[in-house]
CSV table of C-alpha atoms and ligand atoms in Angstrom, one decimal:
chain,number,residue,atom,x,y,z
A,15,MET,CA,-15.9,-29.9,2.9
A,16,ALA,CA,-14.0,-26.6,3.9
A,17,GLY,CA,-11.7,-25.4,1.1
A,18,LYS,CA,-8.2,-23.6,1.7
A,19,VAL,CA,-7.8,-20.1,1.6
A,20,TYR,CA,-4.6,-18.6,0.1
A,21,LEU,CA,-4.0,-14.9,1.4
A,22,ILE,CA,-1.9,-13.4,-1.9
A,23,GLY,CA,0.4,-10.1,-2.2
A,24,ALA,CA,-0.9,-8.8,-5.5
A,25,GLY,CA,2.0,-6.5,-6.0
A,26,PRO,CA,1.9,-2.9,-6.1
A,27,GLY,CA,-0.1,-2.8,-9.0
A,28,ALA,CA,1.6,-4.5,-12.8
A,29,ALA,CA,0.1,-7.5,-13.5
A,30,ASP,CA,3.5,-8.8,-13.7
A,31,LEU,CA,4.9,-8.2,-10.6
A,32,ILE,CA,2.9,-10.8,-8.7
A,33,THR,CA,5.1,-14.0,-7.7
A,34,VAL,CA,5.1,-16.6,-9.8
A,35,ARG,CA,3.5,-18.5,-6.8
A,36,GLY,CA,0.9,-16.1,-6.6
A,37,MET,CA,0.4,-16.2,-10.1
A,38,ARG,CA,0.5,-20.1,-10.1
A,39,LEU,CA,-2.3,-20.1,-7.6
A,40,LEU,CA,-4.4,-17.4,-9.5
A,41,GLN,CA,-4.5,-19.7,-12.2
A,42,SER,CA,-5.9,-22.9,-10.6
A,43,ALA,CA,-8.1,-21.1,-7.7
A,44,ASP,CA,-11.5,-22.1,-7.8
A,45,ALA,CA,-12.7,-18.2,-6.4
A,46,VAL,CA,-10.9,-15.2,-5.4
A,47,LEU,CA,-11.6,-12.7,-3.5
A,48,TYR,CA,-10.0,-9.4,-4.6
A,49,ASP,CA,-9.3,-6.1,-2.9
A,50,ALA,CA,-10.1,-2.5,-5.1
A,51,LEU,CA,-6.3,-1.7,-5.5
A,52,VAL,CA,-5.5,-4.9,-7.3
A,53,GLN,CA,-5.7,-3.7,-11.3
A,54,PRO,CA,-8.3,-5.7,-13.8
A,55,GLU,CA,-5.8,-6.9,-15.6
A,56,MET,CA,-4.4,-9.2,-12.6
A,57,LEU,CA,-7.4,-11.1,-12.7
A,58,ASP,CA,-6.9,-12.5,-16.7
A,59,TYR,CA,-5.1,-14.7,-14.4
A,60,CYS,CA,-7.8,-16.3,-13.1
A,61,PRO,CA,-10.7,-16.8,-16.0
A,62,GLN,CA,-11.9,-19.7,-14.6
A,63,ALA,CA,-12.7,-18.8,-11.0
A,64,VAL,CA,-15.8,-17.2,-9.6
A,65,LEU,CA,-14.5,-13.4,-8.5
A,66,ILE,CA,-15.9,-11.4,-5.4
A,67,PRO,CA,-14.5,-7.6,-5.4
A,68,VAL,CA,-14.3,-6.5,-1.7
A,69,GLY,CA,-13.6,-3.2,-2.7
A,70,LYS,CA,-11.7,-0.8,-0.2
A,71,ARG,CA,-10.2,2.3,-1.1
A,72,CYS,CA,-10.2,4.9,2.1
A,73,ALA,CA,-12.9,7.4,1.6
A,74,GLN,CA,-14.6,5.3,-1.4
A,75,ALA,CA,-17.5,2.6,-1.0
A,76,SER,CA,-15.8,0.1,0.6
A,77,THR,CA,-17.0,-3.1,2.1
A,78,ALA,CA,-16.7,-3.4,5.8
A,79,GLN,CA,-13.7,-5.7,7.4
A,80,ARG,CA,-16.2,-7.8,9.0
A,81,PHE,CA,-18.1,-8.2,6.0
A,82,ILE,CA,-15.3,-9.3,3.9
A,83,ASN,CA,-14.3,-11.7,6.8
A,84,LYS,CA,-17.7,-13.9,6.6
A,85,MET,CA,-17.3,-13.4,2.8
A,86,LEU,CA,-13.6,-15.1,3.0
A,87,LEU,CA,-15.7,-18.0,5.4
A,88,ASP,CA,-18.5,-18.3,3.2
A,89,ALA,CA,-16.6,-18.8,0.1
A,90,ALA,CA,-13.8,-21.6,2.0
A,91,ALA,CA,-17.0,-23.3,2.9
A,92,LYS,CA,-18.2,-23.1,-0.8
A,93,TYR,CA,-15.5,-23.7,-3.2
A,94,GLY,CA,-12.3,-25.5,-2.8
A,95,LYS,CA,-9.1,-23.2,-3.5
A,96,VAL,CA,-10.0,-20.0,-2.7
A,97,VAL,CA,-7.5,-16.8,-3.3
A,98,ARG,CA,-8.1,-13.5,-1.5
A,99,LEU,CA,-5.5,-11.2,-3.3
A,100,LYS,CA,-4.3,-8.1,-1.5
A,101,GLY,CA,-3.0,-5.3,-2.9
A,102,GLY,CA,1.1,-5.3,-2.1
A,103,ASP,CA,2.1,-7.6,0.4
A,104,PRO,CA,-0.5,-8.9,2.7
A,105,MET,CA,1.3,-8.5,6.0
A,106,LEU,CA,1.6,-4.9,5.6
A,107,PHE,CA,-1.4,-2.3,6.1
A,108,GLY,CA,-3.8,-4.8,4.6
A,109,ARG,CA,-5.6,-6.5,7.9
A,110,ALA,CA,-3.9,-9.9,7.4
A,111,GLN,CA,-4.3,-10.7,10.9
A,112,GLU,CA,-8.0,-10.4,11.0
A,113,GLU,CA,-8.8,-12.0,8.3
A,114,LEU,CA,-6.2,-15.2,9.2
A,115,ALA,CA,-7.6,-15.2,12.9
A,116,GLU,CA,-11.2,-15.5,11.7
A,117,LEU,CA,-9.9,-18.8,9.2
A,118,ALA,CA,-7.8,-20.3,12.5
A,119,ALA,CA,-10.9,-19.7,14.4
A,120,ALA,CA,-13.0,-21.5,11.9
A,121,GLY,CA,-10.4,-24.2,11.5
A,122,ILE,CA,-9.8,-23.4,7.8
A,123,GLU,CA,-6.4,-24.1,6.1
A,124,TYR,CA,-4.6,-21.0,5.0
A,125,GLU,CA,-1.4,-19.8,3.2
A,126,VAL,CA,0.0,-16.3,2.8
A,127,VAL,CA,1.9,-15.8,0.0
A,128,PRO,CA,4.1,-12.1,-0.3
A,129,GLY,CA,3.7,-9.4,-2.6
A,130,ILE,CA,5.8,-6.7,-3.3
A,131,THR,CA,4.9,-3.7,-1.5
A,132,ALA,CA,4.5,0.0,-2.1
A,133,ALA,CA,7.3,1.2,-0.8
A,134,LEU,CA,9.2,-1.1,-2.7
A,135,ALA,CA,7.9,-0.4,-5.7
A,136,ALA,CA,7.9,3.2,-5.1
A,137,SER,CA,11.7,3.0,-5.0
A,138,ALA,CA,11.9,1.3,-8.0
A,139,GLU,CA,9.8,3.8,-9.4
A,140,ALA,CA,11.8,6.6,-8.2
A,141,GLY,CA,15.6,4.9,-8.8
A,142,VAL,CA,16.0,6.0,-5.1
A,143,SER,CA,17.4,3.3,-2.7
A,144,LEU,CA,15.7,3.1,0.5
A,145,THR,CA,19.0,2.6,2.2
A,146,SER,CA,22.5,4.4,1.0
A,147,ARG,CA,25.8,3.9,2.4
A,148,GLY,CA,26.8,6.6,5.2
A,149,LEU,CA,23.1,8.4,4.7
A,150,ALA,CA,20.4,6.0,5.4
A,151,ARG,CA,21.1,2.7,7.5
A,152,ASN,CA,17.7,2.1,8.7
A,153,VAL,CA,14.1,2.3,7.0
A,154,LEU,CA,10.5,2.9,8.8
A,155,PHE,CA,7.6,1.5,7.4
A,156,ALA,CA,4.6,3.4,8.9
A,157,THR,CA,1.1,5.0,8.7
A,158,ALA,CA,-0.1,8.2,10.5
A,159,ARG,CA,-4.2,6.9,9.7
A,160,VAL,CA,-6.0,5.4,12.5
A,161,GLY,CA,-9.0,3.4,11.8
A,162,GLU,CA,-12.4,4.7,13.3
A,163,GLY,CA,-13.0,3.9,16.9
A,164,GLU,CA,-8.9,2.8,17.6
A,165,ALA,CA,-6.8,4.3,19.9
A,166,GLY,CA,-4.4,7.4,18.3
A,167,SER,CA,-1.0,6.2,17.1
A,168,ASP,CA,2.5,7.7,17.8
A,169,TRP,CA,3.5,7.8,14.4
A,170,VAL,CA,5.6,10.7,15.0
A,171,LYS,CA,8.6,9.4,16.8
A,172,PRO,CA,9.5,7.1,14.8
A,173,VAL,CA,9.4,8.8,11.7
A,174,MET,CA,11.5,11.3,13.3
A,175,ALA,CA,13.9,8.5,14.4
A,176,ALA,CA,14.2,7.1,11.1
A,177,ASP,CA,16.9,7.8,8.5
A,178,THR,CA,14.1,7.0,5.8
A,179,ALA,CA,10.4,7.0,6.5
A,180,VAL,CA,8.0,5.5,4.1
A,181,LEU,CA,4.2,6.3,5.0
A,182,TYR,CA,1.8,4.7,3.7
A,183,MET,CA,-2.3,6.0,3.3
A,184,GLY,CA,-0.5,9.8,4.4
A,185,VAL,CA,-1.2,12.0,1.5
A,186,ARG,CA,-4.9,12.6,1.7
A,187,GLN,CA,-3.7,14.1,5.4
A,188,ALA,CA,-0.7,15.5,4.2
A,189,ALA,CA,-1.7,19.2,6.1
A,190,GLU,CA,-1.7,17.2,9.4
A,191,VAL,CA,1.4,14.7,8.7
A,192,ALA,CA,3.3,18.1,8.2
A,193,ALA,CA,1.8,20.0,11.1
A,194,ALA,CA,2.6,16.8,13.6
A,195,LEU,CA,6.4,16.7,12.2
A,196,LEU,CA,7.1,20.2,12.1
A,197,ALA,CA,5.9,20.2,15.5
A,198,ALA,CA,8.1,17.6,16.7
A,199,GLY,CA,10.9,19.7,15.2
A,200,MET,CA,11.7,18.3,11.6
A,201,VAL,CA,13.6,20.8,9.6
A,202,PRO,CA,11.2,22.1,6.9
A,203,SER,CA,13.5,21.7,4.1
A,204,THR,CA,13.8,17.9,4.7
A,205,PRO,CA,13.4,16.5,1.1
A,206,LEU,CA,10.3,14.1,0.6
A,207,LEU,CA,9.2,12.6,-2.3
A,208,ILE,CA,5.5,11.8,-3.1
A,209,ILE,CA,5.2,8.5,-5.4
A,210,GLU,CA,1.5,7.8,-7.1
A,211,ASN,CA,0.5,4.8,-9.0
A,212,ALA,CA,4.0,3.1,-8.6
A,213,SER,CA,4.5,0.2,-11.4
A,214,LEU,CA,1.2,1.9,-13.2
A,215,PRO,CA,0.9,3.7,-16.2
A,216,GLY,CA,0.5,7.2,-15.9
A,217,SER,CA,3.1,7.2,-12.5
A,218,ARG,CA,3.8,10.3,-11.1
A,219,GLU,CA,6.4,11.7,-8.8
A,220,PHE,CA,6.3,14.7,-6.5
A,221,PRO,CA,9.6,15.7,-5.5
A,222,LEU,CA,8.9,18.6,-2.5
A,223,THR,CA,10.0,19.5,0.8
A,224,LEU,CA,8.2,19.1,4.3
A,225,ALA,CA,7.3,22.7,4.4
A,226,GLU,CA,5.2,22.3,0.9
A,227,LEU,CA,3.9,19.3,2.0
A,228,PRO,CA,0.2,20.7,3.4
A,229,GLN,CA,-0.2,21.8,-0.5
A,230,ALA,CA,-0.5,18.0,-1.6
A,231,ALA,CA,-3.5,17.2,0.5
A,232,SER,CA,-5.4,19.7,-2.8
A,233,TRP,CA,-3.7,17.9,-5.7
A,234,ASN,CA,-6.4,14.9,-5.4
A,235,LEU,CA,-4.2,12.7,-7.0
A,236,ALA,CA,-6.4,10.3,-8.6
A,237,GLY,CA,-4.2,6.8,-7.9
A,238,PRO,CA,-3.0,5.5,-4.5
A,239,ALA,CA,0.1,7.5,-3.1
A,240,ILE,CA,2.8,6.9,-1.0
A,241,LEU,CA,4.8,9.6,1.0
A,242,LEU,CA,9.0,9.0,1.2
A,243,ILE,CA,10.7,10.9,3.6
A,244,GLY,CA,14.4,11.3,4.2
A,245,GLU,CA,17.9,12.8,3.6
A,246,VAL,CA,18.2,10.0,0.1
A,247,TYR,CA,15.6,12.4,-1.8
A,248,ARG,CA,17.6,15.3,-1.4
A,249,ALA,CA,19.2,15.1,-4.9
A,250,LYS,CA,15.7,14.5,-6.7
A,251,LEU,CA,14.5,17.6,-4.9
A,252,ALA,CA,17.6,19.7,-6.0
A,253,LEU,CA,16.6,18.8,-9.5
A,254,ALA,CA,13.0,19.8,-9.2
A,255,GLU,CA,11.9,23.3,-9.7
A,256,PRO,CA,11.2,25.2,-6.2
A,257,ASP,CA,7.3,26.3,-6.5
A,258,VAL,CA,5.3,23.2,-6.1
A,259,ARG,CA,1.8,25.0,-6.3
A,260,ALA,CA,2.9,25.9,-10.0
A,261,ARG,CA,4.0,22.8,-11.2
A,262,PHE,CA,1.1,20.3,-9.6
A,263,GLY,CA,-1.4,22.3,-8.1
B,301,SAH,N1,-0.6,-3.9,1.7
B,301,SAH,C1,0.0,-2.5,0.7
B,301,SAH,C2,-0.5,-1.4,1.7
B,301,SAH,C3,-2.0,-1.4,1.2
B,301,SAH,S1,-2.4,0.3,2.4
B,301,SAH,C4,1.0,-2.8,0.7
B,301,SAH,O1,1.7,-3.6,0.6
B,301,SAH,O2,1.8,-2.2,-0.4
B,301,SAH,C5,-3.0,1.3,0.6
B,301,SAH,C6,-1.9,2.6,0.7
B,301,SAH,O3,-0.5,1.9,0.0
B,301,SAH,C7,-1.9,3.6,-0.3
B,301,SAH,O4,-2.9,4.3,0.7
B,301,SAH,C8,-0.4,4.0,-0.8
B,301,SAH,O5,-0.2,4.8,0.3
B,301,SAH,C9,-0.1,2.7,-0.9
B,301,SAH,N2,0.0,2.7,-1.8
B,301,SAH,C10,-0.6,1.4,-2.9
B,301,SAH,N3,-0.3,0.9,-4.0
B,301,SAH,C11,0.4,2.1,-4.5
B,301,SAH,C12,1.0,2.6,-5.6
B,301,SAH,N4,0.8,1.4,-7.0
B,301,SAH,N5,1.8,3.5,-5.4
B,301,SAH,C13,1.9,4.4,-4.7
B,301,SAH,N6,1.1,3.5,-3.4
B,301,SAH,C14,0.7,2.7,-3.3
């Protein structure tokens, strides 16, 4: 008896930012495999389920993706209704494709339930629209991070071309990101916004310029953080103090 697996987007963190469909599936799940970025409060929706942490957080102890795939297949074989709960939206920087391919290859039925991705939660938190009439008519979701053993990625070109760019997993590598963008000719005074812990208590925002970005690597932000780049953030910058190090360092 093979069960069915639901890949569900948990949203950015706040327990009430999962979809109603996702919450209902959690409430009736037999087993739930969840990521490190999923907040414990969300698991209150599924006290009946067997909970299986498959923690993954860059630079922290993580379960290798291959092992996660195997755990997913095992759970599908053992339990009827399995939820794979992933931070944000499963289809953005969540390695969903690999998990779906494994399920398909094993002939296991699956369904994907979308979630609110970090870029959207961060924009809501900041109160700054990703698009703006006459200023920003396109948005790029990108990452500068390249997994071990993978070929390099040319993330710079699309970021340079985008009106608004959102970089996932980019804050830890802030120095490299800044250097690459400056080398490509991005103006040092370009406004940026870093949002940490969007939708969660203790969320913080850091308006800064591209020239100030290298400092962000040393802030050691504890929560997940996302980097937003573009003219739409200039107003935030104008309101902030000029000395980033003094404010956040
Ligand atoms: N699938 C997820 C992204 C996973 S990659 C989604 O759709 O949101 C993990 C990255 O997402 C983090 O490094 C960070 O850049 C971003 N992120 C996730 N949750 C966040 C939050 N609450 N606030 C800010 N950034 C977040």
